[in-house]
C-alpha cells in the first residue's frame, strides 16, 4: 500500500514554519526570529503529504553536551495517525547516531504529548528532583549587530 507521507531531513521556510505552528495550536514566532533560528538547527525533519508540508520537528543545541527537541507539530487534519511518533523516531535516531553518549536531551511536552515522548525514554524531570523552567524575552533584537550604550 502506498504511504502518502514522506519524511525527509530539513527545515521549512519561515512562512511555512509559522503557519504550521499556528495551525497546530502552537504560538506564533516573529519572522525575523524564525529566520535567525532555522539555519541554526542541529537536525530537522519535515513531513509532507502529497507535496504539502504538514509536520516538522527540530533539534537544537551545542552539538556536544546539550540538545533540545523543539517545534514538534503535525497539522491537526493529519493527527492521530502516528505521524508525531515518526518524527520523534527520526530525531532520536539522529541523536543516537551523532550525539555524544553523555549528551543531555530535553524537551517541553504539552498536554498528552508526554505519553508520546515517554515511549522514547523521556522522563518527567520533577520525578528526578529537577523542575523545568522557562522565560520568554520581551526585548527587541537589533539585526544590525550594534549595541546601544547603557
mmCIF file of N, CA, C and O in Angstrom, residues 23-112:
data_model
loop_
_atom_site.group_PDB
_atom_site.id
_atom_site.type_symbol
_atom_site.label_atom_id
_atom_site.label_comp_id
_atom_site.label_asym_id
_atom_site.label_seq_id
_atom_site.Cartn_x
_atom_site.Cartn_y
_atom_site.Cartn_z
ATOM 1 N N UNK A 23 -1.238 26.574 12.964
ATOM 2 C CA UNK A 23 -2.270 25.589 12.596
ATOM 3 C C UNK A 23 -2.345 24.463 13.630
ATOM 4 O O UNK A 23 -3.416 23.938 13.918
ATOM 5 N N UNK A 24 -1.176 24.105 14.194
ATOM 6 C CA UNK A 24 -1.118 23.007 15.162
ATOM 7 C C UNK A 24 -1.421 23.476 16.588
ATOM 8 O O UNK A 24 -1.365 22.676 17.518
ATOM 9 N N UNK A 25 -1.720 24.767 16.764
ATOM 10 C CA UNK A 25 -2.074 25.271 18.082
ATOM 11 C C UNK A 25 -0.903 25.757 18.905
ATOM 12 O O UNK A 25 -1.054 26.046 20.095
ATOM 13 N N UNK A 26 0.278 25.857 18.299
ATOM 14 C CA UNK A 26 1.443 26.396 18.996
ATOM 15 C C UNK A 26 1.490 27.907 18.785
ATOM 16 O O UNK A 26 0.841 28.445 17.890
ATOM 17 N N UNK A 27 2.290 28.589 19.584
ATOM 18 C CA UNK A 27 2.401 30.042 19.462
ATOM 19 C C UNK A 27 3.106 30.433 18.176
ATOM 20 O O UNK A 27 3.952 29.700 17.661
ATOM 21 N N UNK A 28 2.744 31.599 17.669
ATOM 22 C CA UNK A 28 3.428 32.152 16.510
ATOM 23 C C UNK A 28 4.769 32.708 16.969
ATOM 24 O O UNK A 28 4.962 33.002 18.153
ATOM 25 N N UNK A 29 5.689 32.823 16.044
ATOM 26 C CA UNK A 29 7.006 33.391 16.337
ATOM 27 C C UNK A 29 7.278 34.524 15.366
ATOM 28 O O UNK A 29 6.829 34.507 14.218
ATOM 29 N N UNK A 30 8.035 35.508 15.814
ATOM 30 C CA UNK A 30 8.409 36.644 14.987
ATOM 31 C C UNK A 30 9.173 36.149 13.756
ATOM 32 O O UNK A 30 10.097 35.327 13.888
ATOM 33 N N UNK A 31 8.817 36.616 12.551
ATOM 34 C CA UNK A 31 9.508 36.124 11.350
ATOM 35 C C UNK A 31 11.014 36.356 11.354
ATOM 36 O O UNK A 31 11.771 35.516 10.861
ATOM 37 N N UNK A 32 11.471 37.466 11.922
ATOM 38 C CA UNK A 32 12.916 37.717 11.988
ATOM 39 C C UNK A 32 13.588 36.707 12.910
ATOM 40 O O UNK A 32 14.692 36.241 12.626
ATOM 41 N N UNK A 33 12.930 36.358 14.015
ATOM 42 C CA UNK A 33 13.477 35.369 14.943
ATOM 43 C C UNK A 33 13.547 33.994 14.285
ATOM 44 O O UNK A 33 14.542 33.272 14.431
ATOM 45 N N UNK A 34 12.514 33.647 13.538
ATOM 46 C CA UNK A 34 12.495 32.351 12.846
ATOM 47 C C UNK A 34 13.600 32.300 11.795
ATOM 48 O O UNK A 34 14.299 31.286 11.660
ATOM 49 N N UNK A 35 13.800 33.398 11.080
ATOM 50 C CA UNK A 35 14.850 33.450 10.058
ATOM 51 C C UNK A 35 16.234 33.261 10.673
ATOM 52 O O UNK A 35 17.118 32.677 10.041
ATOM 53 N N UNK A 36 16.421 33.720 11.901
ATOM 54 C CA UNK A 36 17.687 33.504 12.607
ATOM 55 C C UNK A 36 17.805 32.073 13.112
ATOM 56 O O UNK A 36 18.885 31.480 13.107
ATOM 57 N N UNK A 37 16.697 31.526 13.572
ATOM 58 C CA UNK A 37 16.705 30.212 14.221
ATOM 59 C C UNK A 37 16.880 29.043 13.267
ATOM 60 O O UNK A 37 17.669 28.122 13.547
ATOM 61 N N UNK A 38 16.153 29.037 12.173
ATOM 62 C CA UNK A 38 16.137 27.845 11.311
ATOM 63 C C UNK A 38 17.516 27.420 10.815
ATOM 64 O O UNK A 38 17.826 26.225 10.843
ATOM 65 N N UNK A 39 18.390 28.333 10.398
ATOM 66 C CA UNK A 39 19.723 27.889 9.955
ATOM 67 C C UNK A 39 20.581 27.306 11.083
ATOM 68 O O UNK A 39 21.574 26.637 10.816
ATOM 69 N N UNK A 40 20.212 27.568 12.326
ATOM 70 C CA UNK A 40 20.967 27.059 13.470
ATOM 71 C C UNK A 40 20.431 25.728 13.979
ATOM 72 O O UNK A 40 20.818 25.277 15.057
ATOM 73 N N UNK A 41 19.579 25.096 13.224
ATOM 74 C CA UNK A 41 19.042 23.784 13.578
ATOM 75 C C UNK A 41 20.163 22.753 13.506
ATOM 76 O O UNK A 41 20.867 22.660 12.495
ATOM 77 N N UNK A 42 20.326 21.957 14.557
ATOM 78 C CA UNK A 42 21.327 20.885 14.550
ATOM 79 C C UNK A 42 20.858 19.761 13.632
ATOM 80 O O UNK A 42 21.638 19.201 12.869
ATOM 81 N N UNK A 43 19.580 19.435 13.723
ATOM 82 C CA UNK A 43 18.979 18.450 12.821
ATOM 83 C C UNK A 43 17.476 18.714 12.781
ATOM 84 O O UNK A 43 16.858 18.945 13.818
ATOM 85 N N UNK A 44 16.915 18.685 11.606
ATOM 86 C CA UNK A 44 15.478 18.885 11.465
ATOM 87 C C UNK A 44 14.884 17.894 10.494
ATOM 88 O O UNK A 44 15.580 17.391 9.601
ATOM 89 N N UNK A 45 13.617 17.596 10.697
ATOM 90 C CA UNK A 45 12.879 16.753 9.752
ATOM 91 C C UNK A 45 11.565 17.430 9.420
ATOM 92 O O UNK A 45 10.986 18.156 10.238
ATOM 93 N N UNK A 46 11.121 17.189 8.211
ATOM 94 C CA UNK A 46 9.831 17.696 7.753
ATOM 95 C C UNK A 46 9.035 16.529 7.190
ATOM 96 O O UNK A 46 9.603 15.560 6.675
ATOM 97 N N UNK A 47 7.735 16.637 7.320
ATOM 98 C CA UNK A 47 6.834 15.588 6.856
ATOM 99 C C UNK A 47 5.877 16.181 5.840
ATOM 100 O O UNK A 47 5.208 17.180 6.117
ATOM 101 N N UNK A 48 5.853 15.579 4.652
ATOM 102 C CA UNK A 48 4.975 16.042 3.583
ATOM 103 C C UNK A 48 3.851 15.042 3.338
ATOM 104 O O UNK A 48 4.044 13.834 3.472
ATOM 105 N N UNK A 49 2.709 15.563 2.962
ATOM 106 C CA UNK A 49 1.581 14.758 2.499
ATOM 107 C C UNK A 49 1.216 15.303 1.130
ATOM 108 O O UNK A 49 0.776 16.451 1.013
ATOM 109 N N UNK A 50 1.438 14.491 0.115
ATOM 110 C CA UNK A 50 1.162 14.904 -1.265
ATOM 111 C C UNK A 50 1.736 16.291 -1.547
ATOM 112 O O UNK A 50 1.039 17.201 -1.973
ATOM 113 N N UNK A 51 3.008 16.459 -1.260
ATOM 114 C CA UNK A 51 3.814 17.658 -1.526
ATOM 115 C C UNK A 51 3.529 18.841 -0.603
ATOM 116 O O UNK A 51 4.176 19.869 -0.692
ATOM 117 N N UNK A 52 2.562 18.724 0.309
ATOM 118 C CA UNK A 52 2.289 19.793 1.273
ATOM 119 C C UNK A 52 2.965 19.458 2.589
ATOM 120 O O UNK A 52 2.821 18.351 3.109
ATOM 121 N N UNK A 53 3.704 20.430 3.152
ATOM 122 C CA UNK A 53 4.371 20.202 4.424
ATOM 123 C C UNK A 53 3.322 20.229 5.535
ATOM 124 O O UNK A 53 2.624 21.225 5.710
ATOM 125 N N UNK A 54 3.219 19.115 6.271
ATOM 126 C CA UNK A 54 2.185 19.004 7.301
ATOM 127 C C UNK A 54 2.758 18.669 8.683
ATOM 128 O O UNK A 54 1.991 18.558 9.649
ATOM 129 N N UNK A 55 4.078 18.507 8.799
ATOM 130 C CA UNK A 55 4.660 18.190 10.107
ATOM 131 C C UNK A 55 6.130 18.531 10.133
ATOM 132 O O UNK A 55 6.781 18.634 9.081
ATOM 133 N N UNK A 56 6.639 18.723 11.342
ATOM 134 C CA UNK A 56 8.066 19.041 11.479
ATOM 135 C C UNK A 56 8.522 18.773 12.901
ATOM 136 O O UNK A 56 7.710 18.621 13.823
ATOM 137 N N UNK A 57 9.835 18.750 13.066
ATOM 138 C CA UNK A 57 10.475 18.666 14.365
ATOM 139 C C UNK A 57 11.923 19.062 14.190
ATOM 140 O O UNK A 57 12.516 18.809 13.132
ATOM 141 N N UNK A 58 12.484 19.707 15.224
ATOM 142 C CA UNK A 58 13.873 20.148 15.138
ATOM 143 C C UNK A 58 14.618 19.774 16.397
ATOM 144 O O UNK A 58 14.034 19.653 17.467
ATOM 145 N N UNK A 59 15.931 19.635 16.262
ATOM 146 C CA UNK A 59 16.834 19.512 17.403
ATOM 147 C C UNK A 59 17.755 20.717 17.348
ATOM 148 O O UNK A 59 18.338 21.025 16.304
ATOM 149 N N UNK A 60 17.860 21.388 18.482
ATOM 150 C CA UNK A 60 18.795 22.493 18.617
ATOM 151 C C UNK A 60 19.755 22.137 19.739
ATOM 152 O O UNK A 60 19.489 21.227 20.523
ATOM 153 N N UNK A 61 20.889 22.811 19.802
ATOM 154 C CA UNK A 61 21.818 22.533 20.888
ATOM 155 C C UNK A 61 23.233 22.924 20.557
ATOM 156 O O UNK A 61 23.509 23.500 19.515
ATOM 157 N N UNK A 62 24.127 22.547 21.462
ATOM 158 C CA UNK A 62 25.529 22.925 21.303
ATOM 159 C C UNK A 62 26.343 21.889 20.545
ATOM 160 O O UNK A 62 27.530 22.065 20.316
ATOM 161 N N UNK A 63 25.721 20.783 20.183
ATOM 162 C CA UNK A 63 26.410 19.759 19.411
ATOM 163 C C UNK A 63 27.234 18.788 20.243
ATOM 164 O O UNK A 63 27.829 17.865 19.697
ATOM 165 N N UNK A 64 27.263 18.991 21.555
ATOM 166 C CA UNK A 64 28.082 18.125 22.394
ATOM 167 C C UNK A 64 27.402 17.663 23.671
ATOM 168 O O UNK A 64 27.204 16.483 23.879
ATOM 169 N N UNK A 65 27.048 18.618 24.531
ATOM 170 C CA UNK A 65 26.527 18.236 25.838
ATOM 171 C C UNK A 65 25.031 18.447 26.005
ATOM 172 O O UNK A 65 24.420 17.812 26.864
ATOM 173 N N UNK A 66 24.436 19.344 25.237
ATOM 174 C CA UNK A 66 23.036 19.687 25.456
ATOM 175 C C UNK A 66 22.282 19.830 24.141
ATOM 176 O O UNK A 66 22.744 20.513 23.217
ATOM 177 N N UNK A 67 21.134 19.184 24.100
ATOM 178 C CA UNK A 67 20.265 19.221 22.925
ATOM 179 C C UNK A 67 18.836 19.412 23.402
ATOM 180 O O UNK A 67 18.479 18.987 24.504
ATOM 181 N N UNK A 68 18.013 20.018 22.564
ATOM 182 C CA UNK A 68 16.597 20.160 22.889
ATOM 183 C C UNK A 68 15.769 19.887 21.640
ATOM 184 O O UNK A 68 16.091 20.376 20.549
ATOM 185 N N UNK A 69 14.730 19.097 21.824
ATOM 186 C CA UNK A 69 13.775 18.841 20.741
ATOM 187 C C UNK A 69 12.730 19.938 20.807
ATOM 188 O O UNK A 69 12.130 20.184 21.866
ATOM 189 N N UNK A 70 12.533 20.624 19.694
ATOM 190 C CA UNK A 70 11.622 21.768 19.634
ATOM 191 C C UNK A 70 10.781 21.724 18.364
ATOM 192 O O UNK A 70 11.085 20.985 17.426
ATOM 193 N N UNK A 71 9.753 22.554 18.353
ATOM 194 C CA UNK A 71 8.910 22.765 17.169
ATOM 195 C C UNK A 71 8.300 21.480 16.623
ATOM 196 O O UNK A 71 8.120 21.322 15.418
ATOM 197 N N UNK A 72 7.970 20.570 17.528
ATOM 198 C CA UNK A 72 7.322 19.322 17.138
ATOM 199 C C UNK A 72 5.853 19.607 16.868
ATOM 200 O O UNK A 72 5.133 20.059 17.758
ATOM 201 N N UNK A 73 5.417 19.379 15.648
ATOM 202 C CA UNK A 73 3.996 19.550 15.378
ATOM 203 C C UNK A 73 3.575 18.826 14.098
ATOM 204 O O UNK A 73 4.376 18.600 13.197
ATOM 205 N N UNK A 74 2.309 18.465 14.102
ATOM 206 C CA UNK A 74 1.646 17.854 12.949
ATOM 207 C C UNK A 74 0.340 18.608 12.750
ATOM 208 O O UNK A 74 -0.384 18.884 13.723
ATOM 209 N N UNK A 75 0.034 18.961 11.515
ATOM 210 C CA UNK A 75 -1.204 19.674 11.214
ATOM 211 C C UNK A 75 -2.391 18.874 11.760
ATOM 212 O O UNK A 75 -2.439 17.642 11.628
ATOM 213 N N UNK A 76 -3.360 19.539 12.388
ATOM 214 C CA UNK A 76 -4.500 18.834 13.003
ATOM 215 C C UNK A 76 -5.239 17.868 12.074
ATOM 216 O O UNK A 76 -5.723 16.829 12.526
ATOM 217 N N UNK A 77 -5.313 18.169 10.806
ATOM 218 C CA UNK A 77 -6.020 17.286 9.868
ATOM 219 C C UNK A 77 -5.318 15.940 9.705
ATOM 220 O O UNK A 77 -5.911 14.993 9.178
ATOM 221 N N UNK A 78 -4.066 15.850 10.164
ATOM 222 C CA UNK A 78 -3.287 14.622 9.992
ATOM 223 C C UNK A 78 -2.890 13.989 11.324
ATOM 224 O O UNK A 78 -2.151 13.003 11.341
ATOM 225 N N UNK A 79 -3.373 14.535 12.421
ATOM 226 C CA UNK A 79 -3.038 13.993 13.731
ATOM 227 C C UNK A 79 -3.768 12.677 13.979
ATOM 228 O O UNK A 79 -4.766 12.373 13.337
ATOM 229 N N UNK A 80 -3.233 11.898 14.919
ATOM 230 C CA UNK A 80 -3.853 10.622 15.278
ATOM 231 C C UNK A 80 -3.489 9.480 14.355
ATOM 232 O O UNK A 80 -4.132 8.431 14.380
ATOM 233 N N UNK A 81 -2.460 9.646 13.546
ATOM 234 C CA UNK A 81 -2.038 8.622 12.578
ATOM 235 C C UNK A 81 -0.619 8.128 12.842
ATOM 236 O O UNK A 81 -0.009 7.507 11.970
ATOM 237 N N UNK A 82 -0.077 8.450 14.003
ATOM 238 C CA UNK A 82 1.280 8.013 14.330
ATOM 239 C C UNK A 82 2.368 8.839 13.676
ATOM 240 O O UNK A 82 3.529 8.433 13.668
ATOM 241 N N UNK A 83 2.013 9.998 13.138
ATOM 242 C CA UNK A 83 2.998 10.811 12.419
ATOM 243 C C UNK A 83 3.960 11.518 13.367
ATOM 244 O O UNK A 83 5.146 11.651 13.068
ATOM 245 N N UNK A 84 3.455 11.967 14.509
ATOM 246 C CA UNK A 84 4.343 12.551 15.517
ATOM 247 C C UNK A 84 5.376 11.538 15.971
ATOM 248 O O UNK A 84 6.547 11.861 16.152
ATOM 249 N N UNK A 85 4.945 10.302 16.109
ATOM 250 C CA UNK A 85 5.862 9.225 16.501
ATOM 251 C C UNK A 85 6.951 9.033 15.439
ATOM 252 O O UNK A 85 8.118 8.826 15.772
ATOM 253 N N UNK A 86 6.589 9.124 14.178
ATOM 254 C CA UNK A 86 7.580 9.000 13.101
ATOM 255 C C UNK A 86 8.602 10.137 13.155
ATOM 256 O O UNK A 86 9.801 9.927 12.948
ATOM 257 N N UNK A 87 8.121 11.342 13.430
ATOM 258 C CA UNK A 87 9.025 12.491 13.502
ATOM 259 C C UNK A 87 9.987 12.331 14.681
ATOM 260 O O UNK A 87 11.196 12.497 14.524
ATOM 261 N N UNK A 88 9.445 12.000 15.863
ATOM 262 C CA UNK A 88 10.304 11.828 17.038
ATOM 263 C C UNK A 88 11.298 10.697 16.812
ATOM 264 O O UNK A 88 12.481 10.825 17.146
ATOM 265 N N UNK A 89 10.860 9.597 16.233
ATOM 266 C CA UNK A 89 11.759 8.470 15.971
ATOM 267 C C UNK A 89 12.924 8.899 15.087
ATOM 268 O O UNK A 89 14.075 8.525 15.329
ATOM 269 N N UNK A 90 12.653 9.716 14.075
ATOM 270 C CA UNK A 90 13.722 10.188 13.186
ATOM 271 C C UNK A 90 14.694 11.095 13.937
ATOM 272 O O UNK A 90 15.907 11.024 13.722
ATOM 273 N N UNK A 91 14.170 11.941 14.808
ATOM 274 C CA UNK A 91 15.043 12.827 15.587
ATOM 275 C C UNK A 91 15.905 12.032 16.562
ATOM 276 O O UNK A 91 17.112 12.270 16.674
ATOM 277 N N UNK A 92 15.296 11.069 17.245
ATOM 278 C CA UNK A 92 16.040 10.236 18.201
ATOM 279 C C UNK A 92 17.104 9.411 17.475
ATOM 280 O O UNK A 92 18.228 9.258 17.958
ATOM 281 N N UNK A 93 16.762 8.908 16.310
ATOM 282 C CA UNK A 93 17.730 8.131 15.525
ATOM 283 C C UNK A 93 18.966 8.966 15.213
ATOM 284 O O UNK A 93 20.095 8.488 15.321
ATOM 285 N N UNK A 94 18.762 10.237 14.860
ATOM 286 C CA UNK A 94 19.905 11.112 14.557
ATOM 287 C C UNK A 94 20.702 11.433 15.815
ATOM 288 O O UNK A 94 21.935 11.477 15.776
ATOM 289 N N UNK A 95 20.019 11.627 16.941
ATOM 290 C CA UNK A 95 20.728 11.847 18.200
ATOM 291 C C UNK A 95 21.585 10.634 18.549
ATOM 292 O O UNK A 95 22.747 10.786 18.946
ATOM 293 N N UNK A 96 21.027 9.451 18.420
ATOM 294 C CA UNK A 96 21.773 8.224 18.726
ATOM 295 C C UNK A 96 22.964 8.049 17.791
ATOM 296 O O UNK A 96 24.002 7.530 18.184
ATOM 297 N N UNK A 97 22.825 8.490 16.572
ATOM 298 C CA UNK A 97 23.879 8.345 15.570
ATOM 299 C C UNK A 97 25.013 9.351 15.771
ATOM 300 O O UNK A 97 26.184 9.008 15.644
ATOM 301 N N UNK A 98 24.685 10.616 16.109
ATOM 302 C CA UNK A 98 25.688 11.679 16.099
ATOM 303 C C UNK A 98 26.017 12.318 17.433
ATOM 304 O O UNK A 98 27.091 12.914 17.572
ATOM 305 N N UNK A 99 25.124 12.280 18.403
ATOM 306 C CA UNK A 99 25.376 12.973 19.668
ATOM 307 C C UNK A 99 26.271 12.131 20.570
ATOM 308 O O UNK A 99 26.169 10.902 20.580
ATOM 309 N N UNK A 100 27.147 12.778 21.347
ATOM 310 C CA UNK A 100 27.981 12.041 22.296
ATOM 311 C C UNK A 100 27.143 11.271 23.308
ATOM 312 O O UNK A 100 26.016 11.658 23.631
ATOM 313 N N UNK A 101 27.722 10.213 23.844
ATOM 314 C CA UNK A 101 26.991 9.302 24.736
ATOM 315 C C UNK A 101 26.438 9.978 25.983
ATOM 316 O O UNK A 101 25.414 9.564 26.497
ATOM 317 N N UNK A 102 27.078 11.008 26.480
ATOM 318 C CA UNK A 102 26.611 11.641 27.721
ATOM 319 C C UNK A 102 25.753 12.879 27.482
ATOM 320 O O UNK A 102 25.456 13.620 28.420
ATOM 321 N N UNK A 103 25.353 13.129 26.253
ATOM 322 C CA UNK A 103 24.563 14.321 25.942
ATOM 323 C C UNK A 103 23.222 14.299 26.669
ATOM 324 O O UNK A 103 22.599 13.251 26.826
ATOM 325 N N UNK A 104 22.796 15.469 27.100
ATOM 326 C CA UNK A 104 21.513 15.650 27.775
ATOM 327 C C UNK A 104 20.516 16.153 26.743
ATOM 328 O O UNK A 104 20.760 17.171 26.077
ATOM 329 N N UNK A 105 19.401 15.446 26.593
ATOM 330 C CA UNK A 105 18.370 15.820 25.626
ATOM 331 C C UNK A 105 17.107 16.189 26.392
ATOM 332 O O UNK A 105 16.603 15.393 27.182
ATOM 333 N N UNK A 106 16.625 17.385 26.164
ATOM 334 C CA UNK A 106 15.431 17.845 26.862
ATOM 335 C C UNK A 106 14.367 18.281 25.865
ATOM 336 O O UNK A 106 14.631 18.447 24.678
ATOM 337 N N UNK A 107 13.158 18.459 26.392
ATOM 338 C CA UNK A 107 12.043 18.971 25.602
ATOM 339 C C UNK A 107 10.958 19.413 26.552
ATOM 340 O O UNK A 107 10.996 19.108 27.738
ATOM 341 N N UNK A 108 10.001 20.137 26.034
ATOM 342 C CA UNK A 108 8.823 20.505 26.810
ATOM 343 C C UNK A 108 7.645 19.793 26.160
ATOM 344 O O UNK A 108 7.396 19.959 24.962
ATOM 345 N N UNK A 109 6.958 18.982 26.947
ATOM 346 C CA UNK A 109 5.823 18.204 26.445
ATOM 347 C C UNK A 109 4.536 18.919 26.818
ATOM 348 O O UNK A 109 4.251 19.120 27.992
ATOM 349 N N UNK A 110 3.775 19.306 25.823
ATOM 350 C CA UNK A 110 2.482 19.951 26.055
ATOM 351 C C UNK A 110 1.392 18.889 26.158
ATOM 352 O O UNK A 110 1.241 18.054 25.260
ATOM 353 N N UNK A 111 0.640 18.943 27.242
ATOM 354 C CA UNK A 111 -0.515 18.061 27.421
ATOM 355 C C UNK A 111 -0.202 16.589 27.219
ATOM 356 O O UNK A 111 0.793 16.078 27.742
ATOM 357 N N UNK A 112 -1.028 15.900 26.437
ATOM 358 C CA UNK A 112 -0.852 14.456 26.265
ATOM 359 C C UNK A 112 0.369 14.061 25.433
ATOM 360 O O UNK A 112 0.676 12.878 25.318
#
